[in-house]
Coordinates of C-alpha atoms in Angstrom, one line a residue:
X1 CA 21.6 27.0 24.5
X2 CA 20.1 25.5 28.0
X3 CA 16.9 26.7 26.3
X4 CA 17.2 24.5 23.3
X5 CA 18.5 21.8 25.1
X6 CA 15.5 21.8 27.4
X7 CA 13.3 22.1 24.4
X8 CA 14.6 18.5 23.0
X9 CA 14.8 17.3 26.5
X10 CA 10.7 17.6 26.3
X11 CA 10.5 16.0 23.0
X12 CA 12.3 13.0 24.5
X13 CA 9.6 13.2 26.7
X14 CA 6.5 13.8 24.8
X15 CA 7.6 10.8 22.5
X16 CA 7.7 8.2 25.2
X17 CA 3.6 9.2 25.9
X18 CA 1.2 6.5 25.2
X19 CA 0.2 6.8 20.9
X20 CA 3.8 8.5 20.2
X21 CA 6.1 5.5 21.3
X22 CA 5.7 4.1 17.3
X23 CA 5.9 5.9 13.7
X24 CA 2.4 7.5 13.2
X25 CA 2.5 6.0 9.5
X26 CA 4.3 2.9 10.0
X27 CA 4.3 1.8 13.5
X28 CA 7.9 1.1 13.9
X29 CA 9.4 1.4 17.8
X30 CA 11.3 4.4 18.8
X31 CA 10.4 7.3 16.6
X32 CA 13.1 9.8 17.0
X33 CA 11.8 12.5 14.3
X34 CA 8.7 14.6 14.0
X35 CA 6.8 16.6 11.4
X36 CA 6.7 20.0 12.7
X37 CA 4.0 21.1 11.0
X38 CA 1.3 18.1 11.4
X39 CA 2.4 17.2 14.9
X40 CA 3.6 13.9 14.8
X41 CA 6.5 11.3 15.5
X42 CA 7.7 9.4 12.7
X43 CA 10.7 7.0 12.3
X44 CA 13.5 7.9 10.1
X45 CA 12.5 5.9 7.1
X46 CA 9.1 7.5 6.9
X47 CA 11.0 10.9 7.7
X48 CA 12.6 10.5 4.7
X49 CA 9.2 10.3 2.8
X50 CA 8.0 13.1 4.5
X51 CA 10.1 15.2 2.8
X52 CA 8.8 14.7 -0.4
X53 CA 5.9 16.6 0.7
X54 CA 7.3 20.3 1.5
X55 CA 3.7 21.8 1.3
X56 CA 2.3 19.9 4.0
X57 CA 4.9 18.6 6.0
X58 CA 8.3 19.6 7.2
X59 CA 10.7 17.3 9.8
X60 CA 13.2 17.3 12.1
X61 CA 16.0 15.0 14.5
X62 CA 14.5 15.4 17.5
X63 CA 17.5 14.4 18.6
X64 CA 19.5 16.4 16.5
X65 CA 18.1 19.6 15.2
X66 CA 17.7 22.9 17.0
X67 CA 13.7 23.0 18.3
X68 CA 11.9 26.6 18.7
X69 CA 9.7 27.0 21.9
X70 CA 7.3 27.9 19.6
X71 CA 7.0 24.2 17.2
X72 CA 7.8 22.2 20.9
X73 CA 4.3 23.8 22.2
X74 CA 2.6 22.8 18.6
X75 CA 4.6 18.9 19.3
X76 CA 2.4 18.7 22.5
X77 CA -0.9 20.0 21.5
X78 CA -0.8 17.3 18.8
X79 CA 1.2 14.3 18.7
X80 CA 0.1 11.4 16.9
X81 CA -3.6 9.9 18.9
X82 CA -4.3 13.6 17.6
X83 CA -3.2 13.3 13.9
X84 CA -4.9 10.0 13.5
X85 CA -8.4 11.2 14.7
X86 CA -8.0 13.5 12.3
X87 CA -6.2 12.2 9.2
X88 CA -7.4 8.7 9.4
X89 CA -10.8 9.4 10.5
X90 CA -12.6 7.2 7.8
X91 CA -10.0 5.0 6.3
X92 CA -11.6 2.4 4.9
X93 CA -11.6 -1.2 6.2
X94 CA -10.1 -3.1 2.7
X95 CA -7.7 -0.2 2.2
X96 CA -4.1 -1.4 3.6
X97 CA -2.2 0.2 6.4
X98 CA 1.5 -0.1 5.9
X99 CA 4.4 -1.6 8.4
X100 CA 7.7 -0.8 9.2
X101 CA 9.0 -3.4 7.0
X102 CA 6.6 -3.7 3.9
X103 CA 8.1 -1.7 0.5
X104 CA 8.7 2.2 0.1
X105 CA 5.8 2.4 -2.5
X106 CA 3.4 1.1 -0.1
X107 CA 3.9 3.5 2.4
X108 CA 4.9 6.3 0.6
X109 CA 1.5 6.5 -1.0
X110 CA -0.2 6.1 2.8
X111 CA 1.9 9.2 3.8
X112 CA 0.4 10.6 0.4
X113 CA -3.3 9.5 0.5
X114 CA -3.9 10.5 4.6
X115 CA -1.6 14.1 4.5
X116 CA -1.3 15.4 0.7
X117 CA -4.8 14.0 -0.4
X118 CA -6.6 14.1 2.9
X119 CA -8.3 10.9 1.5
X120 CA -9.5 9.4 4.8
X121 CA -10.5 13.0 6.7
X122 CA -14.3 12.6 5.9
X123 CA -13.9 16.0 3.9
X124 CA -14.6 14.0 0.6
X125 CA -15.7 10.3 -0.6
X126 CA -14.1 10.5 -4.0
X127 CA -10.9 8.1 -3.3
X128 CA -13.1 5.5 -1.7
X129 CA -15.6 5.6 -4.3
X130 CA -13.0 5.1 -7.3
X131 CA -11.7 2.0 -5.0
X132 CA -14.9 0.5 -5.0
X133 CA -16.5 1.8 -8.4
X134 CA -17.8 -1.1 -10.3
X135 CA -15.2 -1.4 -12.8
X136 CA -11.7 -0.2 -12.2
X137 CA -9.6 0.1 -15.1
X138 CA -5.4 0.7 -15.2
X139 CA -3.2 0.4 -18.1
X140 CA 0.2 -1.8 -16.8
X141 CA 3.6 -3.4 -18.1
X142 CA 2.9 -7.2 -17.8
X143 CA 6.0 -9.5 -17.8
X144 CA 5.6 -11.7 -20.6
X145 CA 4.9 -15.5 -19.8
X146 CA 8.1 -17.0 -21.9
X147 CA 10.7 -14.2 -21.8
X148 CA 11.8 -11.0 -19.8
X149 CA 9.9 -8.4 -21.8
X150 CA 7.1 -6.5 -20.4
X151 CA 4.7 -5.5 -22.2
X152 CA 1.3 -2.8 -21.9
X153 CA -1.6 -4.2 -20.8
X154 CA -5.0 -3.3 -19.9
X155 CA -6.5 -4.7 -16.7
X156 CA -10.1 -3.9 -16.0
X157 CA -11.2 -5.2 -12.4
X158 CA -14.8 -6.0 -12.3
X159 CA -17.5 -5.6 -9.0
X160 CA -20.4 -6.7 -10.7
X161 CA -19.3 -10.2 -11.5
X162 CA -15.8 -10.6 -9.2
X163 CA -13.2 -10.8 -11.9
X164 CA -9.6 -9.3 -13.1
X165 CA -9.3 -9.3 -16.8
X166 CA -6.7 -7.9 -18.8
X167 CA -6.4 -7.2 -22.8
X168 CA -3.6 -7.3 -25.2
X169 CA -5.1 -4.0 -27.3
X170 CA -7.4 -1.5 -25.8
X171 CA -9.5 -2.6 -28.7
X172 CA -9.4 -6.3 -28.0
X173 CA -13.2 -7.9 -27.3
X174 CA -12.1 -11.2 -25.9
X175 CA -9.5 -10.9 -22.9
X176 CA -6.3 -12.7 -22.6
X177 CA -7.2 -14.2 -19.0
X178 CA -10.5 -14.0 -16.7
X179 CA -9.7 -14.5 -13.0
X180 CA -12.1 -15.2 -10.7
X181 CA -11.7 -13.3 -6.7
X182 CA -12.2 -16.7 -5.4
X183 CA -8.5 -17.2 -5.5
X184 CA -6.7 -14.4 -6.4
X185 CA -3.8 -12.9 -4.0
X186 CA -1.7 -9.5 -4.5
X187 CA 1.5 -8.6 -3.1
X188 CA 4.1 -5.9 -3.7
X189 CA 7.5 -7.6 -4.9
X190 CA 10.1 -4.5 -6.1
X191 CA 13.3 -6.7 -5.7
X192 CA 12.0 -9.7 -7.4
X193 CA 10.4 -7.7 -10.2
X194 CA 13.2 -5.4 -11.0
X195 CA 10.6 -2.6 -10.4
X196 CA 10.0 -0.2 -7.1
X197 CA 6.1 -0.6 -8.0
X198 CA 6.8 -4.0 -8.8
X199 CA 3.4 -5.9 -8.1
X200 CA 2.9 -10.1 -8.5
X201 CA -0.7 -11.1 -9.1
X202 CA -1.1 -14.7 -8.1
X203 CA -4.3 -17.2 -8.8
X204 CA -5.3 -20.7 -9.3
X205 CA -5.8 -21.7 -13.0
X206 CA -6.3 -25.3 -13.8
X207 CA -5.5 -25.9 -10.4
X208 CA -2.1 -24.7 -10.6
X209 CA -1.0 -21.2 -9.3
X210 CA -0.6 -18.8 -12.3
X211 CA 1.8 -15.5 -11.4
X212 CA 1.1 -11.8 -13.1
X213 CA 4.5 -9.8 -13.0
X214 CA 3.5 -6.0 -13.1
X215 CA 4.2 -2.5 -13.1
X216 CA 3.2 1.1 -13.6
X217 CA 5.6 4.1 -13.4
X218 CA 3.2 5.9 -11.0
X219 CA 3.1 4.7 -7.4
X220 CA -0.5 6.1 -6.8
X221 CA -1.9 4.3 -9.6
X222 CA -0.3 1.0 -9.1
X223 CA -1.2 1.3 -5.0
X224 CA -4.8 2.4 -6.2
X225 CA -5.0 -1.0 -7.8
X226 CA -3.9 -2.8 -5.1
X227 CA -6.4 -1.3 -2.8
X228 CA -9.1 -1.8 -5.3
X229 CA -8.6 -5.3 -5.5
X230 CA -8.6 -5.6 -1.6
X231 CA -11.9 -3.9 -1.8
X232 CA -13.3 -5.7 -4.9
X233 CA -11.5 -9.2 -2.7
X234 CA -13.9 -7.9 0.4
X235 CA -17.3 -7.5 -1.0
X236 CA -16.8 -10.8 -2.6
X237 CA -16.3 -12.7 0.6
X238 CA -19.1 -10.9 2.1
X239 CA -21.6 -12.2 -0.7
X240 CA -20.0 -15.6 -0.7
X241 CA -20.5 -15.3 3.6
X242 CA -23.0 -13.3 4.4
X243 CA -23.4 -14.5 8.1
X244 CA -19.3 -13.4 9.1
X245 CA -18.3 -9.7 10.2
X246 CA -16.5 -8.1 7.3
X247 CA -13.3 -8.1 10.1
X248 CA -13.1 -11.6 9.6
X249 CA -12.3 -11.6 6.2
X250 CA -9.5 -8.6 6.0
X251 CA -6.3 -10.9 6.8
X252 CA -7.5 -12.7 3.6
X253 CA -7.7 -9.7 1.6
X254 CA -4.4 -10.2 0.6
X255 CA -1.5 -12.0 1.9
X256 CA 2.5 -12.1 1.9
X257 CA 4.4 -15.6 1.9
X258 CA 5.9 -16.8 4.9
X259 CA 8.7 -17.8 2.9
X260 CA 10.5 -17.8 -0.3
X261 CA 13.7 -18.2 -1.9
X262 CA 15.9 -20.9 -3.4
X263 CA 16.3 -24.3 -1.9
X264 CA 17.5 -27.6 -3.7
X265 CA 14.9 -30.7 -4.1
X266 CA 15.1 -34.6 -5.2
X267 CA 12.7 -36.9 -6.5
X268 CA 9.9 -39.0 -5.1
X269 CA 12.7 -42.1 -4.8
X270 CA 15.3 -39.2 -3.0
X271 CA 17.9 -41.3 -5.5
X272 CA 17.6 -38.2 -8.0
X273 CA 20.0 -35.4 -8.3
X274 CA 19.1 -32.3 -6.5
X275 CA 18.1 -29.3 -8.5
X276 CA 17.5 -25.6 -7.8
X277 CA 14.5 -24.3 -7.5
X278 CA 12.5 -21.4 -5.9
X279 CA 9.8 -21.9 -3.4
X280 CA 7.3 -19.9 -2.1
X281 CA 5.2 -21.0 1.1
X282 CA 2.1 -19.2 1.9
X283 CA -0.2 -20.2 5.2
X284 CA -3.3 -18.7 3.1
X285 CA -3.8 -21.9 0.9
X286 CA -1.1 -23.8 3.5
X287 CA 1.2 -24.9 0.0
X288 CA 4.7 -24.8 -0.6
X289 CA 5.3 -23.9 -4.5
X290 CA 8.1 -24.2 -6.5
X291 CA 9.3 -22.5 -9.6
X292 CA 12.6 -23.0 -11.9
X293 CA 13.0 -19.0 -11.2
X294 CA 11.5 -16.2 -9.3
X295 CA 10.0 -14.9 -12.3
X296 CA 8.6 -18.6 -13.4
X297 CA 4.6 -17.7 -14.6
X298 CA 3.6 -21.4 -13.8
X299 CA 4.3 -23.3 -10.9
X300 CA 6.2 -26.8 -11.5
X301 CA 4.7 -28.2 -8.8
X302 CA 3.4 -28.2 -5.1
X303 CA 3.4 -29.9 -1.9
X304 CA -0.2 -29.2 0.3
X305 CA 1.0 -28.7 4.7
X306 CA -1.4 -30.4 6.9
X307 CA -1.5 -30.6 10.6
X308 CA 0.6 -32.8 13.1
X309 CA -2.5 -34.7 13.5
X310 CA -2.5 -35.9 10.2
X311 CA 1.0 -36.7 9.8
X312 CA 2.7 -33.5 8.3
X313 CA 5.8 -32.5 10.4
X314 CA 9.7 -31.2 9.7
X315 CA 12.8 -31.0 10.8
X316 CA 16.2 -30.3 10.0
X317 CA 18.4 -33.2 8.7
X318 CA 22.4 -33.2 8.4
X319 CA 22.1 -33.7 4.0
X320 CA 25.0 -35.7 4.0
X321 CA 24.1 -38.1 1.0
X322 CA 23.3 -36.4 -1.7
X323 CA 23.2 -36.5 -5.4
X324 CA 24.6 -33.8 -7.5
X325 CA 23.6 -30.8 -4.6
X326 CA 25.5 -28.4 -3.5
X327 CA 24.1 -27.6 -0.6
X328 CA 24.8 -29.5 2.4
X329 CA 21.6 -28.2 5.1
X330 CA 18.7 -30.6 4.7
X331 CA 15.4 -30.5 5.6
X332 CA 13.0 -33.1 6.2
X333 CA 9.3 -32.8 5.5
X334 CA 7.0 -35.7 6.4
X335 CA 3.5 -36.1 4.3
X336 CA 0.9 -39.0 4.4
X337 CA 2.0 -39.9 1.0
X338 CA 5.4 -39.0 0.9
X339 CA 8.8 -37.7 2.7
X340 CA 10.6 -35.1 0.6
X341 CA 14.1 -33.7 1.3
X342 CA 15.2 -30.3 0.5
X343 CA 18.7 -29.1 1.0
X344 CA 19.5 -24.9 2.3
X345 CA 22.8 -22.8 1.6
X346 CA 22.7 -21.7 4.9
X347 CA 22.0 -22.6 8.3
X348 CA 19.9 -19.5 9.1
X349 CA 18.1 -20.4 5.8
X350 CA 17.4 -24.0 7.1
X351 CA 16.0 -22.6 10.6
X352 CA 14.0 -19.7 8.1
X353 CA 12.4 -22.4 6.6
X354 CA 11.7 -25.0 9.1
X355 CA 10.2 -22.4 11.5
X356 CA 7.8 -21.2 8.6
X357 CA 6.7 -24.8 7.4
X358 CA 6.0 -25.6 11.7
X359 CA 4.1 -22.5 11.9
X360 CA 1.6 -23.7 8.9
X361 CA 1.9 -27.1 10.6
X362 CA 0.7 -25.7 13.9
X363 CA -2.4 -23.6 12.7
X364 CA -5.8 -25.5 12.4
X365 CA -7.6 -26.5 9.1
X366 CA -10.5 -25.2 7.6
X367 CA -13.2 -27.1 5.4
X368 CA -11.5 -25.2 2.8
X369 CA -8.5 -26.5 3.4
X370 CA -9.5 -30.3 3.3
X371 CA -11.0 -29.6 0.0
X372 CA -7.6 -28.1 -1.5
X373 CA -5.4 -31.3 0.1
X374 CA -8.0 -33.5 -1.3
X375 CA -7.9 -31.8 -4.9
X376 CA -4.1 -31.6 -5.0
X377 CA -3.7 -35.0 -3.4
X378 CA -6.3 -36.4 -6.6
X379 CA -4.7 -34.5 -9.2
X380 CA -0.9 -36.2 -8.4

């Protein structure tokens, strides 16, 4: 027994080593398992994914579990600065690495793609070459625009010319929508989808942001898309700036929202009754959208967040008079044009909100970003 108790006192020990003090898959703090057989520390979340994958990875507590001398020694030959020279040797810039806090699917096909596929060992180049083949084609269930149904749909993502389309019929000449990379933004949304492969497909269409709610039953197929379009996303930012390192570009590869979730809003005059409605920030295109519903297809309408400089700021307000809401924590956000009031359920909401809107506030504008205030400013 003092031999197995001195065998996890040296696992303690070998995790707190410089590359072993995260998850090797998803970089959370304080990994307290390990996969036996590939040598590395993992977190308990992504322990539970690694046991999906009995042929090529086994785990244990090291906290818990009873540790041979035997698997220890194998522990400290490898550990994770080990595994990652070797099982994410070529990953490829677009493709997206995982955190502790971004959906199951996401990383459970990372665990799948570096140890079950050995996509990113240098062994083979068939994975990155289907990510970046010049037409990319998946059959999904698309929400419909006007009701709850989804429905199957064929999306074929295009190199040559930048574009997602998708098809009602597989025989169908002309597609339902053409949408260019210049705008388009993917992001995994499983709870607001209804779907654990849940993915929303956002882009600009008539100057108004246009949502895709979709789905396929296999998480490797769904994920493959995603990465595709990351990769299809990069090559056309390095043709549209051919002068930039292609490092610049990846945080625009794709992009989560700051914020989202349901607030309460009143007119231009702040004299009409407050309504629900769900908003969506997002620092990329530095707007704040709003929907009826999570699921709305269309945006109803949008507000564009400048710098302090130029007269944007927010703050918290006590929403004592207002008409017909139920919610009684305001918030205050100033605009050249206009001063609009929202009103939060909660306080930690309000504070949520009015940190995220101060941190678009705070970051500096881009040509790109005058040209998108001045469109949204002329089309009101």
């Amino acid at each position: 027994m003092a031999s197995l108790e001195r065998n996890n006192k040296i696992l303690l020990e070998l995790v707190q080593q410089p590359g072993n003090k995260v998850c090797a898959d998803c970089g959370a703090p304080e990994p307290d398992w390990a996969s036996y057989t590939l040598g590395i520390f993992v977190c308990l979340n992504c322990s539970g994914l690694h046991r999906n994958l009995p042929a090529v990875s086994r785990v244990k507590s090291i906290r818990l579990d009873l540790w041979e001398e035997s698997l220890v020694e194998f522990m400290r030959e490898k550990g994770n600065s080990a595994a990652k020279a070797t099982f994410e040797k070529c990953v490829p810039a677009f493709f997206y690495r995982p955190q502790q806090k971004d959906c199951i699917v996401l990383k459970d096909q990372w665990i799948r793609a570096k140890y079950e596929r050995r996509e990113f060992t240098g062994e083979n180049s068939y994975f990155q070459q289907v990510y970046c083949s010049d037409l990319f084609e998946s059959t999904l269930m698309k929400k419909g625009k006007d009701n709850k149904q989804f429905l199957k749909r064929i999306f074929h993502l295009s190199r040559k010319d930048f574009t997602l389309r998708y098809f009602i019929k597989e025989d169908s000449k002309v597609p339902k929508a053409v949408i260019s990379m210049k705008d388009l933004n993917a992001v995994f949304q499983p709870e607001k989808i209804g779907n654990a492969h849940g993915l929303q497909i956002s882009y600009l269409q008539d100057e108004r942001m246009r949502n895709l709610f979709v789905y396929h039953e296999s998480g490797q197929v769904i994920v493959s898309l995603f990465n595709a379009i990351r990769a299809t996303r990069l090559a056309y930012l390095q043709k549209k700036h051919p002068t930039l390192q292609g490092s610049d570009f990846i945080p625009q590869l794709t992009n989560r929202c700051l914020k989202e979730g349901y607030m309460e809003k009143t007119g231009p005059t702040q004299r009409e009754p407050f309504k629900k409605r769900w908003f969506t920030l997002c620092s990329m295109n530095r707007k704040l959208l709003y929907f009826k519903t999570p699921l709305d297809a269309i945006e109803r309408g949008a507000v564009f967040i400048g710098t302090e400089s130029h007269s944007y700021s927010v703050s918290e307000s006590s929403g004592k008079s207002t008409r017909g809401g139920r919610w009684r924590c305001g918030i205050t956000l100033q605009t050249p044009g206009r001063q609009f009031v929202f009103q939060c359920d909660q306080e930690q909401e309000q504070r949520e909100w009015v940190d995220a809107l101060r941190r678009v506030i705070a970051q500096p504008m881009t040509p790109e970003d005058y040209a998108n205030e001045a469109n949204l400013t002329r089309g009101k």
